[in-house]
Structures are given as C-alpha cells and as structure tokens.
Amino acid sequence: MALRVFGPYTPSTPAFSVRGLLLVPSYFCWGNPVALADPTLRPVLFYPLHHEPRPAELPEDFGAGASLGALLGRTRADVLRAVALGATTAELARAVGVSAPSASQHATALRDAGLIVSHRYARSVLHTLTPLGAALLRANGGPNAAD
C-alpha cells in the first residue's frame, strides 16, 4: 500500500517527520481521500471505508405490500422502504418527495417503533433498518403484493 500526497506536503516536509500524519477512516468519504492541511496542526487524511456494493435499487416488490401502507401510512411505508439501503435524512426526503423536516419526523416515528436506527455523523444522520424493520419489509413483499 502506498500513500501519494498531492499538495503542500511531501515525505520530506517537517510536518510529517515531526507531527506525523493522522489517518481517519470516514463512512462519508467515497472515492478519493481528502486531506486537511493547517500549518498549525498535524496533517489529516480522511479516507473512505470499504463500502459494500449496494444494489442500484431494491427489488420492485420489496416491502410493497398494501398492508404495510395501511399499517404505517403510505408515506411512512415509503420512508421505511427507502431506509432499506441506508439513507441520510436528505436522501429520504428526496426519495419519498417530502421536505427534510417531514422525512425527519417519519424517521423519528419509525425509530421510536424500533424499525430503524439512526446514527449522527457530523451534520448528517444515517438511518438503517433494524432486524425488526427488515422483517416487516420482507413479510409485506411478494410478487402478488400490490399498493
């Protein structure tokens, strides 16, 4: 594994030899690493975690049962389905076509019901399914399910 630094730092830069380089794994860093350079601080390099390949989309019938919409309400059921791949609040709002505050309210209700968990990362909140939420979606899907 090699580290190539493009920018103000090189291996001979005193900052590397005196202060070292702080490597920080980041879930939100996709693609290339990001360097933060402040001459008064130790150099920091944020690098992406290995992300599992995600399907481009869920199977069309995943969690599409009409009973789920009747139980939770159509929008909240759509939010639960959107969380299946992991999504931030802003991503939920875009996927379902609601405002960010509305998506946040739906996520709060689903979290309070034990169907999703939410983790804050800086200014973003990542929502993922709990085993109960995944089971509910699986139980309400199927080729004969219709909204």
Phi, psi and omega in degrees: 000132182240148177247120176248128181247124176249120181141209188285349184252139173227166180303336180271356178295131181306332181300322179288318184284330183266311186259345181077183180236125179270119178261127184234115176288143182221127176295326186273000178266107179251134178092240186276146174297158181237127180259138173248122184239114174231119185302340181269350182240167175293140178298142181236136177234114175271129180233152184286142171287161175288114180267133176295142177300132179255142174296149180298328177202164178283158172304144187304327184265005183292114179067024185265010182297141180297330182294330178293318177296323178291324181288311187261340192097146187301313183294315181295323176295322177295322177297315179300318179295320180294330180288342185305328179264000186085126182205148173280170179299319179296320178295321177298315181301315179294317184296324186262342179081039178234172177287161178299317177298323178294317178299321179296319178296318178296317179297321178298316179296318179292323178294317179297331178276356179081017182268336178223162170237152182231137179232129179274133174230103182057245183262006181243154175238124179260127180253135176223160180286148167271169175304324178295316178297318178295319179296321179297317178295315180298319183291337183256013178257184177137154185296337182262001181285143179219145176275000000 
